[in-house]
C-alpha positions as a Markdown table, in Angstrom:
| # | Residue | x | y | z |
|---|---|---|---|---|
| 1 | Unk | -69.8 | 36.2 | 52.9 |
| 2 | Unk | -72.8 | 34.9 | 54.7 |
| 3 | Unk | -73.5 | 33.4 | 57.5 |
| 4 | Unk | -76.4 | 30.5 | 57.1 |
| 5 | Unk | -76.7 | 29.1 | 60.8 |
| 6 | Unk | -79.6 | 26.3 | 61.3 |
| 7 | Unk | -79.3 | 23.2 | 63.2 |
| 8 | Unk | -81.6 | 21.1 | 60.6 |
| 9 | Unk | -81.8 | 21.0 | 56.6 |
| 10 | Unk | -78.4 | 22.2 | 56.5 |
| 11 | Unk | -77.5 | 19.1 | 53.1 |
| 12 | Unk | -81.4 | 21.0 | 51.3 |
| 13 | Unk | -79.9 | 24.9 | 52.2 |
| 14 | Unk | -76.3 | 23.7 | 51.0 |
| 15 | Unk | -78.0 | 22.6 | 47.8 |
| 16 | Unk | -80.4 | 25.9 | 47.3 |
| 17 | Unk | -77.9 | 27.7 | 47.5 |
| 18 | Unk | -74.5 | 26.4 | 45.5 |
| 19 | Unk | -73.3 | 27.7 | 42.3 |
| 20 | Unk | -76.6 | 29.6 | 42.1 |
| 21 | Unk | -77.5 | 32.7 | 41.6 |
| 22 | Unk | -80.7 | 34.5 | 42.8 |
| 23 | Unk | -81.2 | 37.7 | 42.3 |
| 24 | Unk | -78.5 | 38.7 | 40.4 |
| 25 | Unk | -76.6 | 37.1 | 43.4 |
| 26 | Unk | -74.0 | 33.8 | 42.7 |
| 27 | Unk | -73.3 | 31.7 | 46.2 |
| 28 | Unk | -70.6 | 29.2 | 46.2 |
| 29 | Unk | -69.9 | 27.6 | 50.0 |
| 30 | Unk | -66.8 | 28.0 | 51.5 |
| 31 | Unk | -67.0 | 25.3 | 54.5 |
| 32 | Unk | -69.2 | 24.2 | 57.6 |
| 33 | Unk | -68.2 | 25.4 | 61.4 |
| 34 | Unk | -71.3 | 23.2 | 64.0 |
| 35 | Unk | -74.1 | 25.0 | 62.9 |
| 36 | Unk | -73.0 | 27.4 | 60.8 |
| 37 | Unk | -72.8 | 27.2 | 57.1 |
| 38 | Unk | -70.1 | 29.6 | 55.6 |
| 39 | Unk | -70.8 | 31.2 | 51.9 |
| 40 | Unk | -68.3 | 33.1 | 49.6 |
| 41 | Unk | -70.4 | 35.5 | 47.2 |
| 42 | Unk | -69.9 | 38.1 | 45.4 |
| 43 | Unk | -70.3 | 41.5 | 45.8 |
| 44 | Unk | -69.6 | 43.7 | 48.8 |
| 45 | Unk | -72.7 | 43.8 | 50.3 |
| 46 | Unk | -72.7 | 40.8 | 52.3 |
| 47 | Unk | -76.0 | 42.4 | 54.4 |
| 48 | Unk | -78.6 | 42.3 | 50.9 |
| 49 | Unk | -77.2 | 39.2 | 50.5 |
| 50 | Unk | -77.8 | 37.3 | 53.5 |
| 51 | Unk | -81.1 | 38.9 | 53.0 |
| 52 | Unk | -81.9 | 36.8 | 49.5 |
| 53 | Unk | -80.1 | 33.5 | 50.9 |
| 54 | Unk | -82.7 | 34.0 | 53.3 |
| 55 | Unk | -85.8 | 34.8 | 51.6 |
| 56 | Unk | -85.0 | 32.4 | 48.9 |
| 57 | Unk | -85.0 | 29.2 | 51.9 |
| 58 | Unk | -88.5 | 31.2 | 53.3 |
| 59 | Unk | -89.5 | 30.3 | 49.5 |
| 60 | Unk | -89.3 | 26.7 | 49.9 |
| 61 | Unk | -91.5 | 24.2 | 51.3 |
| 62 | Unk | -89.3 | 23.0 | 54.4 |
| 63 | Unk | -88.5 | 26.8 | 54.7 |
| 64 | Unk | -91.1 | 27.8 | 55.5 |
| 65 | Unk | -91.3 | 26.4 | 59.2 |
| 66 | Unk | -87.7 | 26.6 | 59.0 |
| 67 | Unk | -85.7 | 27.6 | 62.1 |
| 68 | Unk | -82.5 | 30.0 | 60.6 |
| 69 | Unk | -80.5 | 32.1 | 60.7 |
| 70 | Unk | -78.7 | 34.7 | 58.1 |
| 71 | Unk | -75.9 | 37.4 | 58.2 |
| 72 | Unk | -73.3 | 39.3 | 56.1 |
| 73 | Unk | -69.7 | 39.1 | 58.0 |
């Protein structure tokens, strides 16, 4: 599982990752806890999955200026 914390663009993050495969990792939205979005992943390496998600967000025009944190759980 990975956790992405962001006060803004939460719907955009969900749309970008939910049900999608990025660099061999499939992300499935699980739940929202405050500003945290929790995603299930299909790999055991949650730290690598968090890095992949972070890179995918930063590639978006809105992601380049977004303050957020992505960590593996």
